[in-house]
Short mmCIF file of C-alpha atoms in Angstrom, two decimals:
data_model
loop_
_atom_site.label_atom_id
_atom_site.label_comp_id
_atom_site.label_asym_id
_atom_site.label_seq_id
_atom_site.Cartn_x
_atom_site.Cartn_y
_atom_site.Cartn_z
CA UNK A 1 147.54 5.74 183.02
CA UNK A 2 149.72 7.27 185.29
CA UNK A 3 149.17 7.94 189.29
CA UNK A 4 151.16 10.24 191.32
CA UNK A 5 151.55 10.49 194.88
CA UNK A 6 152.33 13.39 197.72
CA UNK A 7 154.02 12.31 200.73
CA UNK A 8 152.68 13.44 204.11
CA UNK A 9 156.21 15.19 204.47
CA UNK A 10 155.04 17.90 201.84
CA UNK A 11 151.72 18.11 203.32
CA UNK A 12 152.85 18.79 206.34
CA UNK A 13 155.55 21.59 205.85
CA UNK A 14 152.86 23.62 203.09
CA UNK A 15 150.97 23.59 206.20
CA UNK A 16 153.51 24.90 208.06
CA UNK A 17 154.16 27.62 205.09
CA UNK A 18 150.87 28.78 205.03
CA UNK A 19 150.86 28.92 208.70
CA UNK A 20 153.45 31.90 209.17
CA UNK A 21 151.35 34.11 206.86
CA UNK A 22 148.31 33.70 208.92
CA UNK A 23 150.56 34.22 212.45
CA UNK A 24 152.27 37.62 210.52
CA UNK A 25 148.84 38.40 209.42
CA UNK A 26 147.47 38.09 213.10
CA UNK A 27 150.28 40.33 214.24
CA UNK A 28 149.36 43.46 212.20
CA UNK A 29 145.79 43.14 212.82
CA UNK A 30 146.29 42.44 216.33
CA UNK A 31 148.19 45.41 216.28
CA UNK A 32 145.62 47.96 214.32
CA UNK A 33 142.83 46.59 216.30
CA UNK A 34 144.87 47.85 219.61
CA UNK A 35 146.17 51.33 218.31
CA UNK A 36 142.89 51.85 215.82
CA UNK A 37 145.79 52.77 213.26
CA UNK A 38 147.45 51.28 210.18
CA UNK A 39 150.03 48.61 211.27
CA UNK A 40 152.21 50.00 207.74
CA UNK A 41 150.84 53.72 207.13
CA UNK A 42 153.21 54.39 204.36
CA UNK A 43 152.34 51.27 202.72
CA UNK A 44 148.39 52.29 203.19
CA UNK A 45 148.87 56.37 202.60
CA UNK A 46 151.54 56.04 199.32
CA UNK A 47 152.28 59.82 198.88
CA UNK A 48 150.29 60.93 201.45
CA UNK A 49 152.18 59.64 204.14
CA UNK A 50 153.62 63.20 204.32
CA UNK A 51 150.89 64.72 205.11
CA UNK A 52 150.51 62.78 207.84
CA UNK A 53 154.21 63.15 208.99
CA UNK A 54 153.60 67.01 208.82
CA UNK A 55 150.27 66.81 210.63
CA UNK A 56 152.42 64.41 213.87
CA UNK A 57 155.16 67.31 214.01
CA UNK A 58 152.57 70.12 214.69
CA UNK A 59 150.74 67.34 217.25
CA UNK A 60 154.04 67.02 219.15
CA UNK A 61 154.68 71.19 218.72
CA UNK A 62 151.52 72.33 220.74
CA UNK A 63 152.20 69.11 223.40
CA UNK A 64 155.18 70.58 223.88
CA UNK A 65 153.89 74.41 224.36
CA UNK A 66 151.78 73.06 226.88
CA UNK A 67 153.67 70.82 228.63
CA UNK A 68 156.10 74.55 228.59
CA UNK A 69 153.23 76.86 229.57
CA UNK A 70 152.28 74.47 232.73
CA UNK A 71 155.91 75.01 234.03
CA UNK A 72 155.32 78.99 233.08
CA UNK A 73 151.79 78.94 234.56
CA UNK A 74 153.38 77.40 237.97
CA UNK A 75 156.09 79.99 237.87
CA UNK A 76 153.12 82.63 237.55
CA UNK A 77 151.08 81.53 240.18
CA UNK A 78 154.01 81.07 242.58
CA UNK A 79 155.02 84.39 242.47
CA UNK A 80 151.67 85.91 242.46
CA UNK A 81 151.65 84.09 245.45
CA UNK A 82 154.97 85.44 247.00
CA UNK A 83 154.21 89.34 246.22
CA UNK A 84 150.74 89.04 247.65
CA UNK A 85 152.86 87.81 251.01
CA UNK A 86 154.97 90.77 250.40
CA UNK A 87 151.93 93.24 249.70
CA UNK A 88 150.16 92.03 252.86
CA UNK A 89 152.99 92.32 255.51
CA UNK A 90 153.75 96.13 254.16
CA UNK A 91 149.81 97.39 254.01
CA UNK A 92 149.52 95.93 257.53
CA UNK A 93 152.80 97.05 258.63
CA UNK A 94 151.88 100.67 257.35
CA UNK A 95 148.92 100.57 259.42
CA UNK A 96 150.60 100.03 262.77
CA UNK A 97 153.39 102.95 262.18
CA UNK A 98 150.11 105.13 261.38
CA UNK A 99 148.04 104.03 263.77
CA UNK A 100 150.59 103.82 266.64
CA UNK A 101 151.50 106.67 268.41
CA UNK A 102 155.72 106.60 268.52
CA UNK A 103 157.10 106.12 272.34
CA UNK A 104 159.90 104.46 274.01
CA UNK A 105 157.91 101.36 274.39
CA UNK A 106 156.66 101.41 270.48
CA UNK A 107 159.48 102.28 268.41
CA UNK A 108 161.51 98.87 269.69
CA UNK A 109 158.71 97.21 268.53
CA UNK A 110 158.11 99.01 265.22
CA UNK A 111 161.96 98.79 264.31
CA UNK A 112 161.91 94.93 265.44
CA UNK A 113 159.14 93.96 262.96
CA UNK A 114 160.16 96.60 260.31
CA UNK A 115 163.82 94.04 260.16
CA UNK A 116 161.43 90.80 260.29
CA UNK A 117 159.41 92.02 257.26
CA UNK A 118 162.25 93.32 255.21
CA UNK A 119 164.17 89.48 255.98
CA UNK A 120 160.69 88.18 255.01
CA UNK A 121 160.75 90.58 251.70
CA UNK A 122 164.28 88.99 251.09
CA UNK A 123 163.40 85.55 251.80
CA UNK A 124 160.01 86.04 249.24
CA UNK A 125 161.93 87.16 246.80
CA UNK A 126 164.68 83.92 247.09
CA UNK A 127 161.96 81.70 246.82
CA UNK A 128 162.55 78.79 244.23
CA UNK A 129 160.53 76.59 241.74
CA UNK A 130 162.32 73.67 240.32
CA UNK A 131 165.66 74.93 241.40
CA UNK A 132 165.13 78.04 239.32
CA UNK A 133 165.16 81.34 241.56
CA UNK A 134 161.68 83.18 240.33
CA UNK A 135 162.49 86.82 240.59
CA UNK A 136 166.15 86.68 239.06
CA UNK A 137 164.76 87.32 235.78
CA UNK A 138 166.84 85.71 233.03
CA UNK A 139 169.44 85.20 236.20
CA UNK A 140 167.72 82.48 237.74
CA UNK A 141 170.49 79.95 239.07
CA UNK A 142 171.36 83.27 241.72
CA UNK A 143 169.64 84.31 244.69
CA UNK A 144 168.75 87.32 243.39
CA UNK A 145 168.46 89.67 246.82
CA UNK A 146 171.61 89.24 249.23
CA UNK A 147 171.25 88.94 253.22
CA UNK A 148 170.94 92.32 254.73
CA UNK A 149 173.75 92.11 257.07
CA UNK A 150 176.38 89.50 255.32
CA UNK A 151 175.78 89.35 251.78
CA UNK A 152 174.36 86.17 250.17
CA UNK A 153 176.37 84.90 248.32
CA UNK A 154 179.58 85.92 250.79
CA UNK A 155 181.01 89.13 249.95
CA UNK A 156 184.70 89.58 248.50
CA UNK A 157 186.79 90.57 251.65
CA UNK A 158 188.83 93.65 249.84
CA UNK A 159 188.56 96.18 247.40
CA UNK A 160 190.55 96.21 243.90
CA UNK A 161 191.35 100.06 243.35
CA UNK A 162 193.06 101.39 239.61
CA UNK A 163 196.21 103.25 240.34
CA UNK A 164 198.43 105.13 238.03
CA UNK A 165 200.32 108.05 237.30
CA UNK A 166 200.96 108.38 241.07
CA UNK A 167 202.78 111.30 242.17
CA UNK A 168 203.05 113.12 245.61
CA UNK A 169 199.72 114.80 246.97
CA UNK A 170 197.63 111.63 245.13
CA UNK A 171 195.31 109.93 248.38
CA UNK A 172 194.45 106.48 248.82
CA UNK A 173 191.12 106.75 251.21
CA UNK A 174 189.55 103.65 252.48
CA UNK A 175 186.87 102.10 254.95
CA UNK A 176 186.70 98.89 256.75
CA UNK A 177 182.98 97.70 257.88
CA UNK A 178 181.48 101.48 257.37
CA UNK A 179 183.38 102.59 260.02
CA UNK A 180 184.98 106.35 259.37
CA UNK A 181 187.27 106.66 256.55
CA UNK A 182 190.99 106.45 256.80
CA UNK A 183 193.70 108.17 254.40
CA UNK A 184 196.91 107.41 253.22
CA UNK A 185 198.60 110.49 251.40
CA UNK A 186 201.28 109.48 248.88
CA UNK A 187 204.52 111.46 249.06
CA UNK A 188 207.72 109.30 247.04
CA UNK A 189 205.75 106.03 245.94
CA UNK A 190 206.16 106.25 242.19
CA UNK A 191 204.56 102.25 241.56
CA UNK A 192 201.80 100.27 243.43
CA UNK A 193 204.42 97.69 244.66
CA UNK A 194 205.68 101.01 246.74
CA UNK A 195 202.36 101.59 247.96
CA UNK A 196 201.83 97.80 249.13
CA UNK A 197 205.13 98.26 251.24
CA UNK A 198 204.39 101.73 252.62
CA UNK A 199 200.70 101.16 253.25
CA UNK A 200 201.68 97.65 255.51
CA UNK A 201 204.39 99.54 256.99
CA UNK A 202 201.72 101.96 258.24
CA UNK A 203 199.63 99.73 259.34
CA UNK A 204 202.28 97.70 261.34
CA UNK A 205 203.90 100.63 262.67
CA UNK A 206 203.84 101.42 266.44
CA UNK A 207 201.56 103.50 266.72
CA UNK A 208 199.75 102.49 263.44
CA UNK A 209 198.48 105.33 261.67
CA UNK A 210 196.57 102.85 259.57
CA UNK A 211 194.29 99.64 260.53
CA UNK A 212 192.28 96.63 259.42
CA UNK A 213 193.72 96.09 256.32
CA UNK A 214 196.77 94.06 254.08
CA UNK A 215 197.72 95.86 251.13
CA UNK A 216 198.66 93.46 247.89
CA UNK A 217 199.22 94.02 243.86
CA UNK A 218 196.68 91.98 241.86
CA UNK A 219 199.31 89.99 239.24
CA UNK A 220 196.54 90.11 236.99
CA UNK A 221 195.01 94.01 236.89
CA UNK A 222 197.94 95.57 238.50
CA UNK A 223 195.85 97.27 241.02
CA UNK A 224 196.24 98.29 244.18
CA UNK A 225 194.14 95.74 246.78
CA UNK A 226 193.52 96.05 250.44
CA UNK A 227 191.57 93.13 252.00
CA UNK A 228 189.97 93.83 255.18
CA UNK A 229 191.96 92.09 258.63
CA UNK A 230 189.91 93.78 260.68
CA UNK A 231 189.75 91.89 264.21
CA UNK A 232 185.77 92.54 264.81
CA UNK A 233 185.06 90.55 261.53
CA UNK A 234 184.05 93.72 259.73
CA UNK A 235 184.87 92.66 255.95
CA UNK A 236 182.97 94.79 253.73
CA UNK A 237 186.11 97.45 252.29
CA UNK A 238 185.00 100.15 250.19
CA UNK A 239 188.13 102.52 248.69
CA UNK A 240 188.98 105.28 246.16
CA UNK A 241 192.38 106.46 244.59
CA UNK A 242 192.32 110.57 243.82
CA UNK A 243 195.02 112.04 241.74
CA UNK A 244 196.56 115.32 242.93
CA UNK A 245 193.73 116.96 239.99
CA UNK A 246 191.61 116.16 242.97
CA UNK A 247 189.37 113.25 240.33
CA UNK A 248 188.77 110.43 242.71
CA UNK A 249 188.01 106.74 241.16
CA UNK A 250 186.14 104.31 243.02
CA UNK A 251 187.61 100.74 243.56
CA UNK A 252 185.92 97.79 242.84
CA UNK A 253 183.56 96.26 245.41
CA UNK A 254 180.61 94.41 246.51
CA UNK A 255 179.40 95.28 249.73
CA UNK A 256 176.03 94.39 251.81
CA UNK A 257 173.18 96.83 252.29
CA UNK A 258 174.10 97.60 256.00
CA UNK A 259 177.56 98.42 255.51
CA UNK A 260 176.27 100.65 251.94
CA UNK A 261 174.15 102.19 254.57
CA UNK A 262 176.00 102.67 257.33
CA UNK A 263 179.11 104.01 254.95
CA UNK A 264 176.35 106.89 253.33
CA UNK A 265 174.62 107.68 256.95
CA UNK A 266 178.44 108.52 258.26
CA UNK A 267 179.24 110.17 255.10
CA UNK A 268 176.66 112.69 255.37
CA UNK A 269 176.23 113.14 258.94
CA UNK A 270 180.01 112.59 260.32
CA UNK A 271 178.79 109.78 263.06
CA UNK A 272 177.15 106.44 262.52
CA UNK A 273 173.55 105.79 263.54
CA UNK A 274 174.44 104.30 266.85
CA UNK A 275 176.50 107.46 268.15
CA UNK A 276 174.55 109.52 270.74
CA UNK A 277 174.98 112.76 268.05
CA UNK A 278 171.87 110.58 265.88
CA UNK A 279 169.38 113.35 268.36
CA UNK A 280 171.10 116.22 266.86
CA UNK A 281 170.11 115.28 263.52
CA UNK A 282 167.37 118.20 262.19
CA UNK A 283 164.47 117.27 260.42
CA UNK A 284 165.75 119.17 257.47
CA UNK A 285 168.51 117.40 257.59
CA UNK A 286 167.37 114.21 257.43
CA UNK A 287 164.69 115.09 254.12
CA UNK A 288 167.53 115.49 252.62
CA UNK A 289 169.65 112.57 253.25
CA UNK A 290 166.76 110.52 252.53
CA UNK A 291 166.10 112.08 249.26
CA UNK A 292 169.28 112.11 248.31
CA UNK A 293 172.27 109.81 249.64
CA UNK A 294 169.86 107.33 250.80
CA UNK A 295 167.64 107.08 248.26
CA UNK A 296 170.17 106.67 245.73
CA UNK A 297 171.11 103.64 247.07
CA UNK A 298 167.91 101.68 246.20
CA UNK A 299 168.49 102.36 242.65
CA UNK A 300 171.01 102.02 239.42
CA UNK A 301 174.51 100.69 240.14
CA UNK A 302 174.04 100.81 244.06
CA UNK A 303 170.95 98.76 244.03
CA UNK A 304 173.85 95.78 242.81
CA UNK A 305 174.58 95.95 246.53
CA UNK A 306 171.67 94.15 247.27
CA UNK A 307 170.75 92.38 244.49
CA UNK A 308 172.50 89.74 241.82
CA UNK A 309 169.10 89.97 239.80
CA UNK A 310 169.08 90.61 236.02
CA UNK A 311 166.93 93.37 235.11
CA UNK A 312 166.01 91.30 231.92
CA UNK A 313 162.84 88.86 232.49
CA UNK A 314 162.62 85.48 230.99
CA UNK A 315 160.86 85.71 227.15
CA UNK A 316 158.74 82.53 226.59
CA UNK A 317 157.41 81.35 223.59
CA UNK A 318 153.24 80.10 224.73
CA UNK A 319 152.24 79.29 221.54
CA UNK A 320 153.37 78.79 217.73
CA UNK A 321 153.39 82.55 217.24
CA UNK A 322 152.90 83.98 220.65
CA UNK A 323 155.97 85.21 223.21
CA UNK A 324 155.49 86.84 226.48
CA UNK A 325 157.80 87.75 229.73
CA UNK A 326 156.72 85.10 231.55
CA UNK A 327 158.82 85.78 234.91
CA UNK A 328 159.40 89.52 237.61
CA UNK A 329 162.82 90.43 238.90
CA UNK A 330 163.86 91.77 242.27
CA UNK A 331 165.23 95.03 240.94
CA UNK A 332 161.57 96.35 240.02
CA UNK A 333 161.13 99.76 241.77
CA UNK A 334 158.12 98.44 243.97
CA UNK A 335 161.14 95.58 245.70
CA UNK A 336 163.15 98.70 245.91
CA UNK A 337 161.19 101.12 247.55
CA UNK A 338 159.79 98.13 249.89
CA UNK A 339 163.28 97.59 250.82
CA UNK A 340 163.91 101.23 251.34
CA UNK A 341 160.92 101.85 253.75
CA UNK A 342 161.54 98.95 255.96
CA UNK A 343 165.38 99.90 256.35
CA UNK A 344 164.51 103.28 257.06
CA UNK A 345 162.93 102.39 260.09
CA UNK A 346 165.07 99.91 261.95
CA UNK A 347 168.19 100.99 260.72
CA UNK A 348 168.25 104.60 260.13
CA UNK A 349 168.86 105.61 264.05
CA UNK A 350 164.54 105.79 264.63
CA UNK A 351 165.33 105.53 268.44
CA UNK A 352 167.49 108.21 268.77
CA UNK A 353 166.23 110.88 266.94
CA UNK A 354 164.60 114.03 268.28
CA UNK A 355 160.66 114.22 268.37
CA UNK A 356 160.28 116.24 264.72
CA UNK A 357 163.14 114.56 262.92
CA UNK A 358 161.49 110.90 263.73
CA UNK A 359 158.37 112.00 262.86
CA UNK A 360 159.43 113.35 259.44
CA UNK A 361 161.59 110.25 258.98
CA UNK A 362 158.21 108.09 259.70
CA UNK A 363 156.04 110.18 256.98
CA UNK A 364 158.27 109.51 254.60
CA UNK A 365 158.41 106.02 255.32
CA UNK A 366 154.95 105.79 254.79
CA UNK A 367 155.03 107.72 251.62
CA UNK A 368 157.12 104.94 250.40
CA UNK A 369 155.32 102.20 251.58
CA UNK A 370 152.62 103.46 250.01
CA UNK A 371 154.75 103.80 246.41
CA UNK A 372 155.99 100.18 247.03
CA UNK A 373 153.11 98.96 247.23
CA UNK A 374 151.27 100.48 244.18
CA UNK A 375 154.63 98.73 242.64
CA UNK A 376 154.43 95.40 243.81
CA UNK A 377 150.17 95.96 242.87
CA UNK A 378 151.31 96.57 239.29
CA UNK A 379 154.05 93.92 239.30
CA UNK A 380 151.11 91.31 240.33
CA UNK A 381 148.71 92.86 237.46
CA UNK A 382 151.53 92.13 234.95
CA UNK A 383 151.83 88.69 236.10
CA UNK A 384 148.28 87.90 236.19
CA UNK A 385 147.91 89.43 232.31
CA UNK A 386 150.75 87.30 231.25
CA UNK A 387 148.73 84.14 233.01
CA UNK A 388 145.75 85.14 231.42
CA UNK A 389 147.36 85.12 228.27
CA UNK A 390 148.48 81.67 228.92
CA UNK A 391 145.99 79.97 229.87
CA UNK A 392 143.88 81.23 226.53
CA UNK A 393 147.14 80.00 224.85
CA UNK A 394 146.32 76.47 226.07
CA UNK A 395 142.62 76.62 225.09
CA UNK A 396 143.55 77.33 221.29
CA UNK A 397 146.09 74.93 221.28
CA UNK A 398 143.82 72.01 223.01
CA UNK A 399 141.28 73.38 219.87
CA UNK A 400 143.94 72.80 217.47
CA UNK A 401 145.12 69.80 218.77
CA UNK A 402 141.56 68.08 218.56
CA UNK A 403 141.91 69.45 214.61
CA UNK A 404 144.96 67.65 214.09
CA UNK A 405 143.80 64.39 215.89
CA UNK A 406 140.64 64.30 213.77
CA UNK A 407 142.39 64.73 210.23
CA UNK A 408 145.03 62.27 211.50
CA UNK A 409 142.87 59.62 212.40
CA UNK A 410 141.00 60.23 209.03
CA UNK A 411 144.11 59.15 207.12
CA UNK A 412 145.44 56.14 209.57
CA UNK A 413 142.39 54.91 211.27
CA UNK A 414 141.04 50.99 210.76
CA UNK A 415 137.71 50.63 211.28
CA UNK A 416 138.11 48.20 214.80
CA UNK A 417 134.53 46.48 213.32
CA UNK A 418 136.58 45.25 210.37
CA UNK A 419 139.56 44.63 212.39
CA UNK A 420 137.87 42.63 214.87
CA UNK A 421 136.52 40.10 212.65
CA UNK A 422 140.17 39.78 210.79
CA UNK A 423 141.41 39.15 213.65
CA UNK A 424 138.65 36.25 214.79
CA UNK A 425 139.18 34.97 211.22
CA UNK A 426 142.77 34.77 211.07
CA UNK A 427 143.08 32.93 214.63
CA UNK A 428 140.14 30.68 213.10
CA UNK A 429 142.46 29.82 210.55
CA UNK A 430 145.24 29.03 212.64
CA UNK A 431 143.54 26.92 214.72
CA UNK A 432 142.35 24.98 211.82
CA UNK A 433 146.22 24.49 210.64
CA UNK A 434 146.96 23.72 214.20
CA UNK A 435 144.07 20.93 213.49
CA UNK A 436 145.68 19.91 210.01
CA UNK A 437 149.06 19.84 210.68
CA UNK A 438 148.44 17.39 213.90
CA UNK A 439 146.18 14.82 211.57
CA UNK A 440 148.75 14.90 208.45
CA UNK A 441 151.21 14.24 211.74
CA UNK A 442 149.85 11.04 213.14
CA UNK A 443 149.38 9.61 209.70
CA UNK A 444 151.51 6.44 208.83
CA UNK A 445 151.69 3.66 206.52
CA UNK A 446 152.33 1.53 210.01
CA UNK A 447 148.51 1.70 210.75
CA UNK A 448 147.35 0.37 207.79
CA UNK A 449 149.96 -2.54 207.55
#
């Protein structure tokens, strides 16, 4: 007969063995009983782990369209928010030029809130939500309506105007600030580096024939360039070059609203709106200036005066297979003809006008109120259809996101039951090794000698 023996060495480290399979086992239960999912789901699924893969990606999809459509909704709401502001100070300010009769103690008043709304107007349509400018359309890092008076951002100081084929009889005409235009005829200047000398020389000259201006080549285009030095701090310089055919062609500026303004009122009339000849003005006239000269300067290229806006509005994508124009712009016709109205009152020369030329100039500044704000109306009705649209966008996607989540947790779920009592039973275990291993430990052939 033969005996064997195991020393308490081996006992001890098979303990020790079987110990790490019950502490790796503990960790993946521990983990499926706190998620509620398989610890290994491609080791559980086999092939059908892509299904479950696919099912994740359109999960994260809609959390992402609606983590996008709160931003949009926000944007929405904000500038609901700032046209009913704008819609609100022009029906009440409509009101008071109907209601009040017009006197020397009135109009002040009229003209001084008429400039406080239309600096309100600006400031509405400037406003901001997380850095992005709201009514810039797809130009949103701009301010998309410049200050009234200055220019936001600051206005170039000088006007870049195409010359060529000069000859003698060809005119260089020019304004500094919308003050009255001044000429320079060319006679022997063949080249615009003749025209920079003779045109400084002029202005130099004693007595200057010429003023408020430095003439300059651009290296670059080769045009001519006068930039405004005009001691009053008048920098807005609009100019023109006209060949002897008599074809002028306008140089390239950006000037504010006022001096647009001021440069069209002078154009038409031959005086600017503070010159005591404003009470000659007749009321025919004046229809005609505003419906023509003025009111061309609230629209197309001119409207770039005042605004740095893209016409284009922001295209957003609110669900999988859903896109909408989820922002306004400043250069909508309602902003325009807001704009228009207000200036036509405090800057237009309301004070000094004869009896029937203000009152025709006030009638149609209520006409347009009244246009700009059916505008701004149906600007707010567009937003609120687009945030309509939105917010049903979100309630099919919260739908289809409970759909996913269901089939999802049909394919990875545990039952937390079953977990649970893995997880009692494998820490059972361990405990009981713990037990084992500390026995087989204090065993030695010492004690029993």
């Amino acid at each position: 007969m033969r005996t064997t023996f195991v020393s308490t060495l081996a006992l001890w480290n098979s303990s020790k063995t079987s110990l790490d399979k019950l502490q790796t086992g503990l960790v993946k239960a521990n983990k499926e009983l706190v998620t509620g999912r398989e610890s290994d789901v491609g080791l559980k699924l086999g092939y059908k782990t892509g299904q479950t893969l696919s099912l994740r990606q359109d999960r994260a999809e809609i959390d992402a369209l609606i983590d996008s459509n709160a931003s949009i909704l926000l944007r929405m709401k904000s500038s609901t928010t700032a046209l009913d502001q704008v819609r609100t100070n022009s029906d009440k300010f409509m009101d008071a030029l109907i209601a009040t009769p017009l006197s020397s103690s009135s109009i002040p008043t009229l003209m001084y809130q008429a400039k406080a709304n239309l600096q309100n107007l600006i400031s509405s349509m400037n406003s901001t939500v997380g850095g992005q400018y709201i009514f810039g359309g797809i130009n949103s890092q701009e301010k998309p309506l410049n200050d009234y008076a200055g220019g936001t951002p600051p206005l170039r100081a000088d006007v870049s105007i195409p010359v060529s084929g000069l000859s003698a009889g060809d005119v260089i005409r020019f304004s500094v600030g919308g003050t009255s235009d001044q000429v320079f005829g060319v006679t022997a200047e063949t080249t615009v580096d003749d025209l920079v000398v003779s045109i400084n020389a002029a202005v130099t000259a004693s007595p200057s024939t010429l003023s408020g201006v430095e003439a300059s080549r651009d290296p670059v285009t080769g045009n001519l360039v006068l930039k405004s030095t005009d001691p009053t701090g008048n920098t807005d310089v609009t100019g023109s070059f006209k060949d002897g055919a008599g074809t002028p062609v306008e140089g390239s500026v950006t000037r504010s609203p006022r001096a647009a303004i001021a440069s069209a009122f002078r154009s038409t009339f031959g005086f600017g709106v503070n010159d005591a000849a404003v009470s000659t003005i007749t009321p025919d006239a004046m229809k005609s200036f505003l419906d023509g000269p003025y009111a061309a300067l609230f629209e197309g290229d001119n409207w770039k005066d005042w605004s740095n806006a893209s016409s284009q509005n922001i295209q957003s994508r609110i669900s999988t297979k859903e896109k909408v124009e989820a922002s306004a712009n400043a250069n909508d016709p309602g902003i325009q003809k807001m704009a228009m109205a207000y200036t036509m009152i405090f800057d237009l020369g309301l004070d000094r006008l004869g009896e029937r030329t203000r009152e025709a100039l006030v009638n149609k500044a209520i006409a347009t109120f009244s246009e700009a704000t059916t505008g701004v109306t149906t600007m707010q009705s567009k937003l609120g259809a687009v945030q309509e649209k939105v917010e049903e966008a979100d309630e099919r996607m919260s739908l289809q996101k409970d759909i996913f989540d269901a089939k999802i947790i049909h394919l990875e779920a545990v039952d937390p039951a079953e977990a649970k009592v893995r997880v009692d039973r494998l820490m059972t275990q361990i405990q009981t090794s713990y037990s084992l291993t500390a026995q087989l430990k204090s065993m030695s052939l010492i004690n029993y000698l």
